[in-house]
Amino acid sequence: MGDGHEGFKRVEVHFTTMLRRVEDSITNPYGRPSGNSVLRRPAARINLAATQFNGGSMYRIGVDVGGTFTDFTLLNEADGGVLFHKVSSTPSDPSRAIVSGMREFLELHGFAASDVSFVGHGTTVATNLTIERKGARTALITTKGFRDVLEIGRQTRPNLYDYQIQNPKPLVRRKLRFEVEERILADGTVQTPIRLEDLDRIVEALKAEKVEAAAICFLHSYRNPEHECAAEARLREAMPGLYITRSSGLLPEFREFERMSTTVLNAYAGPRMQSYLDSMAAEVKEMGVTVTPYTIHSNGGLMSIPTVRQYPVRTCLSGPAAGVVGSAGVAREAGFENVVTFDVGGTSTDVSIIVDGQPQFTSNRTVADYPVKTPMIDIHVIGAGGGSIAWMDDAHALKVGPQSAGAVPGPVAYGRGGEQPTVTDANVILHRLSPVSLLDGKLDVQAEAAHETIRTRIAEPLGIGVDDAATGILRIANANMGRAIRSVSTERGHDLSQFALMAFGGAGPIHACDVAAECGIPTVIIPREPGTMCARGILLSEISLDFVKTYIDLVDAQTWPDLIGLFSELRKEGRAWLASEQVEARMSRFQQVIEARYVGQNFEVSVPVEQDEALDYETFVSRFSAVHHSEYGYSIPGRAIEVVNCRLKAIGLVPRPYNLFEAPEDASVEAALIERRMICYDPREARADTPVYSRAKLPIGDSLLGPAVIEEMSSTTLIPPGTRFHVDRAGNIIITNIRMSQ
């Protein structure tokens, strides 16, 4: 714990004068041109007095583990320089790619592992365990009469008229769901004391069934955790090695099904997640890194390994959340407040929106169709990426995804044993991607093999040309991505013509303009080294954790002081947690919201309460009405208001350098030109002679007209004919004049 936070302490010493800038979120970590080599320092930067590091530099590393590639970003604390790296993922053991990639990255640039002051990583281990049903053998212990809540659920159907849809099987089989005689009422009073003798009987059954994890979820324990605490103590005494999740410790709020589902999922992932974290930390330490890695969780904050071990379910959107955090910082620096984030990797597309500079959050979503009720950035995920497989259904219709070739065997063009045609293969044979090599020449491309698989498996069965088949694959993939974007924007009342599309991930920039045209988005932003955006976002993230107290009651001027008093209790919990993370009080901040609704409603809206604000009842009512009107389009003056939850996010500020991008001295359009390539944009027209540029050598500010292809280590950007683009002062490619789909 202590070792893991030493990097933050060292950084803090040199950034004290920047605290005001941190608090105002005026930050830009993107201080150098991208690439795989050490580049020239920017003109405007913060000098961090490197002599205080005994004459050397200290380095912060962000790592994002994706389905196909594992991405790295390294930040030099001494001068704000940023470097990027990529290696293939190792799905069977994600820690292998993390450690080998980090070692390769450091050796490539001659950096010592002992000079690494911080390691943060995004992981999909908990999600993959759930999707693949490879979690621990788990039991559920609940109130007598309620063991089937987990299976009954909410009785909602995702598609009312589709009778083939099946709800996922519970993660805990019925024989491993045990009941205890106890009852706490909704007001927190004890009606029936807990029978601890029931637990002794359950312990014997758990041992006989070789259970590895247990979820404890009693009715109304969010108001009074006494019985759950007693049950946990008895289990820990009888079975010291058992992984236990108590709902009142993980999620002390009402709605018993969602609380039970989240608690079970946490217990289900816990033992395997612990093994992964311990193994990764040990291997990182063995390579000479002296700090313990942190993990980004689903609300965009950082947690230490002990916290992740306790709450693995909070990491279910770990990597994608980092991408949204990074996008918010890049968009703010580029002058855009409203942004759609568009993260396309090898296996999935993750989309979210940033409104008025702020990511949007939710506490209601599913992971592998299991409800998870923990605060997280609102991200919509679909199975569409560069590795998505093109296939024919029984009616001979062309489909793309959700199956993916992943990292192993990968697209056919990668030459690693893949046989199924993918989106990447389609881009290769249309020459939108290089038909020779990718990743700055590290990955040879097998264009002929890609052409052959699309010809035999797609084009000939459909009776069309190979270019038509490849274009069809891309159009279907783009349509799927467009639907995902509309689901988080248009369907929620947002006008996409007022947004820019922030495209990143390895495959995001090559699809960005087509998807923007499909959705009616006028501007596209491509950050530097977009394939590593999630890893960069980790370096922008603060330490944070969410706390909640349920308070289901009507609120008026008389009850208002009691309600506000709950935040004092939450802040006390938050301070204790931040102290355990070794965050000093002056670096601590709190974000507070009251979740409330009109009497008779089922769902609530979030009303912000500033950290030190003396909010009175009348102001709360006015603010609630404004938020309700914004979200639902109406408000009801005079209608009684019911409060549901008080939420608090405890934040430990992590200072970050601020500097400007500067292009290399020899930057020019002529110097950036690599080659010219004949690219297919429309199979009904001849291939267009297209310049291919090196992004690192493009000058700032020059407005250029497409078509063009811009290549860099982690990604390729496609600029269609008639579209304009330029590099802005922060090093982003800004694409405008996008032709909207008819």
GROMACS .gro file of N, CA, C and O in nm, residues 628-677:
model
  200
  628HIS      N    1  -3.494   1.795  -1.325
  628HIS     CA    2  -3.602   1.709  -1.373
  628HIS      C    3  -3.652   1.757  -1.510
  628HIS      O    4  -3.677   1.676  -1.600
  629HIS      N    5  -3.663   1.888  -1.524
  629HIS     CA    6  -3.710   1.943  -1.653
  629HIS      C    7  -3.608   1.914  -1.763
  629HIS      O    8  -3.646   1.881  -1.877
  630SER      N    9  -3.481   1.924  -1.730
  630SER     CA   10  -3.378   1.898  -1.829
  630SER      C   11  -3.380   1.752  -1.873
  630SER      O   12  -3.360   1.722  -1.992
  631GLU      N   13  -3.406   1.660  -1.780
  631GLU     CA   14  -3.399   1.518  -1.812
  631GLU      C   15  -3.529   1.464  -1.871
  631GLU      O   16  -3.527   1.378  -1.959
  632TYR      N   17  -3.645   1.514  -1.821
  632TYR     CA   18  -3.773   1.459  -1.865
  632TYR      C   19  -3.858   1.556  -1.947
  632TYR      O   20  -3.962   1.517  -2.000
  633GLY      N   21  -3.817   1.683  -1.951
  633GLY     CA   22  -3.891   1.779  -2.030
  633GLY      C   23  -4.005   1.847  -1.957
  633GLY      O   24  -4.083   1.921  -2.018
  634TYR      N   25  -4.019   1.825  -1.828
  634TYR     CA   26  -4.125   1.889  -1.750
  634TYR      C   27  -4.088   1.890  -1.603
  634TYR      O   28  -4.000   1.817  -1.559
  635SER      N   29  -4.157   1.974  -1.526
  635SER     CA   30  -4.149   1.972  -1.380
  635SER      C   31  -4.289   1.996  -1.326
  635SER      O   32  -4.378   2.043  -1.399
  636ILE      N   33  -4.311   1.963  -1.199
  636ILE     CA   34  -4.446   1.973  -1.141
  636ILE      C   35  -4.436   2.058  -1.014
  636ILE      O   36  -4.413   2.004  -0.904
  637PRO      N   37  -4.449   2.188  -1.026
  637PRO     CA   38  -4.442   2.274  -0.906
  637PRO      C   39  -4.546   2.232  -0.802
  637PRO      O   40  -4.661   2.203  -0.833
  638GLY      N   41  -4.502   2.226  -0.678
  638GLY     CA   42  -4.593   2.192  -0.569
  638GLY      C   43  -4.603   2.043  -0.539
  638GLY      O   44  -4.654   2.005  -0.433
  639ARG      N   45  -4.557   1.957  -0.629
  639ARG     CA   46  -4.562   1.812  -0.605
  639ARG      C   47  -4.457   1.774  -0.501
  639ARG      O   48  -4.344   1.822  -0.504
  640ALA      N   49  -4.495   1.685  -0.409
  640ALA     CA   50  -4.404   1.640  -0.304
  640ALA      C   51  -4.285   1.567  -0.364
  640ALA      O   52  -4.297   1.494  -0.464
  641ILE      N   53  -4.168   1.586  -0.303
  641ILE     CA   54  -4.044   1.527  -0.352
  641ILE      C   55  -3.997   1.421  -0.252
  641ILE      O   56  -3.997   1.443  -0.131
  642GLU      N   57  -3.957   1.307  -0.307
  642GLU     CA   58  -3.908   1.196  -0.226
  642GLU      C   59  -3.760   1.175  -0.254
  642GLU      O   60  -3.719   1.159  -0.368
  643VAL      N   61  -3.680   1.177  -0.149
  643VAL     CA   62  -3.537   1.150  -0.164
  643VAL      C   63  -3.514   0.999  -0.156
  643VAL      O   64  -3.581   0.928  -0.079
  644VAL      N   65  -3.421   0.949  -0.237
  644VAL     CA   66  -3.391   0.806  -0.241
  644VAL      C   67  -3.251   0.778  -0.186
  644VAL      O   68  -3.234   0.697  -0.095
  645ASN      N   69  -3.150   0.844  -0.241
  645ASN     CA   70  -3.012   0.819  -0.199
  645ASN      C   71  -2.934   0.949  -0.186
  645ASN      O   72  -2.960   1.046  -0.258
  646CYS      N   73  -2.838   0.948  -0.098
  646CYS     CA   74  -2.734   1.051  -0.093
  646CYS      C   75  -2.604   0.983  -0.137
  646CYS      O   76  -2.565   0.882  -0.080
  647ARG      N   77  -2.538   1.039  -0.239
  647ARG     CA   78  -2.415   0.981  -0.291
  647ARG      C   79  -2.300   1.078  -0.274
  647ARG      O   80  -2.316   1.200  -0.285
  648LEU      N   81  -2.183   1.022  -0.252
  648LEU     CA   82  -2.062   1.102  -0.240
  648LEU      C   83  -1.948   1.029  -0.310
  648LEU      O   84  -1.931   0.909  -0.294
  649LYS      N   85  -1.871   1.104  -0.388
  649LYS     CA   86  -1.749   1.050  -0.446
  649LYS      C   87  -1.631   1.116  -0.375
  649LYS      O   88  -1.616   1.238  -0.377
  650ALA      N   89  -1.550   1.033  -0.310
  650ALA     CA   90  -1.429   1.082  -0.244
  650ALA      C   91  -1.316   1.081  -0.346
  650ALA      O   92  -1.290   0.979  -0.411
  651ILE      N   93  -1.247   1.196  -0.361
  651ILE     CA   94  -1.147   1.213  -0.466
  651ILE      C   95  -1.013   1.254  -0.406
  651ILE      O   96  -1.007   1.346  -0.324
  652GLY      N   97  -0.909   1.186  -0.446
  652GLY     CA   98  -0.773   1.228  -0.414
  652GLY      C   99  -0.708   1.286  -0.538
  652GLY      O  100  -0.689   1.216  -0.638
  653LEU      N  101  -0.678   1.416  -0.535
  653LEU     CA  102  -0.624   1.483  -0.653
  653LEU      C  103  -0.484   1.434  -0.685
  653LEU      O  104  -0.402   1.416  -0.596
  654VAL      N  105  -0.459   1.414  -0.814
  654VAL     CA  106  -0.327   1.373  -0.861
  654VAL      C  107  -0.277   1.482  -0.955
  654VAL      O  108  -0.328   1.494  -1.067
  655PRO      N  109  -0.184   1.567  -0.915
  655PRO     CA  110  -0.135   1.676  -1.001
  655PRO      C  111  -0.075   1.621  -1.130
  655PRO      O  112  -0.014   1.515  -1.131
  656ARG      N  113  -0.092   1.700  -1.235
  656ARG     CA  114  -0.045   1.657  -1.367
  656ARG      C  115   0.022   1.774  -1.437
  656ARG      O  116  -0.016   1.889  -1.417
  657PRO      N  117   0.120   1.749  -1.523
  657PRO     CA  118   0.190   1.858  -1.592
  657PRO      C  119   0.102   1.920  -1.699
  657PRO      O  120   0.013   1.857  -1.753
  658TYR      N  121   0.132   2.044  -1.728
  658TYR     CA  122   0.058   2.118  -1.830
  658TYR      C  123   0.159   2.170  -1.931
  658TYR      O  124   0.252   2.242  -1.897
  659ASN      N  125   0.145   2.131  -2.054
  659ASN     CA  126   0.236   2.181  -2.155
  659ASN      C  127   0.170   2.178  -2.291
  659ASN      O  128   0.060   2.126  -2.307
  660LEU      N  129   0.236   2.233  -2.390
  660LEU     CA  130   0.180   2.245  -2.523
  660LEU      C  131   0.254   2.155  -2.621
  660LEU      O  132   0.373   2.130  -2.608
  661PHE      N  133   0.180   2.110  -2.721
  661PHE     CA  134   0.238   2.030  -2.828
  661PHE      C  135   0.317   2.121  -2.922
  661PHE      O  136   0.276   2.233  -2.951
  662GLU      N  137   0.427   2.071  -2.969
  662GLU     CA  138   0.504   2.144  -3.069
  662GLU      C  139   0.549   2.047  -3.176
  662GLU      O  140   0.609   1.944  -3.146
  663ALA      N  141   0.517   2.078  -3.301
  663ALA     CA  142   0.557   1.990  -3.410
  663ALA      C  143   0.709   1.996  -3.427
  663ALA      O  144   0.773   2.094  -3.391
  664PRO      N  145   0.769   1.892  -3.484
  664PRO     CA  146   0.914   1.894  -3.508
  664PRO      C  147   0.953   2.005  -3.605
  664PRO      O  148   0.872   2.053  -3.684
  665GLU      N  149   1.078   2.049  -3.599
  665GLU     CA  150   1.123   2.163  -3.678
  665GLU      C  151   1.110   2.139  -3.828
  665GLU      O  152   1.088   2.233  -3.905
  666ASP      N  153   1.124   2.013  -3.871
  666ASP     CA  154   1.117   1.985  -4.014
  666ASP      C  155   0.976   1.950  -4.060
  666ASP      O  156   0.957   1.897  -4.170
  667ALA      N  157   0.874   1.981  -3.977
  667ALA     CA  158   0.736   1.947  -4.013
  667ALA      C  159   0.692   2.025  -4.136
  667ALA      O  160   0.707   2.147  -4.144
  668SER      N  161   0.636   1.952  -4.230
  668SER     CA  162   0.577   2.014  -4.350
  668SER      C  163   0.497   1.906  -4.420
  668SER      O  164   0.516   1.786  -4.396
  669VAL      N  165   0.408   1.949  -4.508
  669VAL     CA  166   0.328   1.852  -4.583
  669VAL      C  167   0.419   1.765  -4.668
  669VAL      O  168   0.399   1.643  -4.678
  670GLU      N  169   0.521   1.826  -4.727
  670GLU     CA  170   0.612   1.751  -4.813
  670GLU      C  171   0.692   1.649  -4.731
  670GLU      O  172   0.711   1.534  -4.772
  671ALA      N  173   0.739   1.692  -4.614
  671ALA     CA  174   0.819   1.601  -4.531
  671ALA      C  175   0.734   1.487  -4.476
  671ALA      O  176   0.786   1.378  -4.450
  672ALA      N  177   0.604   1.513  -4.457
  672ALA     CA  178   0.516   1.411  -4.398
  672ALA      C  179   0.475   1.305  -4.499
  672ALA      O  180   0.430   1.196  -4.459
  673LEU      N  181   0.486   1.334  -4.629
  673LEU     CA  182   0.439   1.240  -4.731
  673LEU      C  183   0.525   1.114  -4.732
  673LEU      O  184   0.646   1.118  -4.749
  674ILE      N  185   0.458   0.999  -4.711
  674ILE     CA  186   0.528   0.870  -4.711
  674ILE      C  187   0.521   0.806  -4.849
  674ILE      O  188   0.621   0.759  -4.905
  675GLU      N  189   0.401   0.803  -4.907
  675GLU     CA  190   0.378   0.739  -5.036
  675GLU      C  191   0.242   0.783  -5.088
  675GLU      O  192   0.170   0.859  -5.023
  676ARG      N  193   0.208   0.734  -5.204
  676ARG     CA  194   0.073   0.750  -5.257
  676ARG      C  195   0.015   0.611  -5.277
  676ARG      O  196   0.086   0.518  -5.316
  677ARG      N  197  -0.114   0.596  -5.248
  677ARG     CA  198  -0.175   0.464  -5.250
  677ARG      C  199  -0.311   0.473  -5.319
  677ARG      O  200  -0.386   0.569  -5.298
   0.00000   0.00000   0.00000
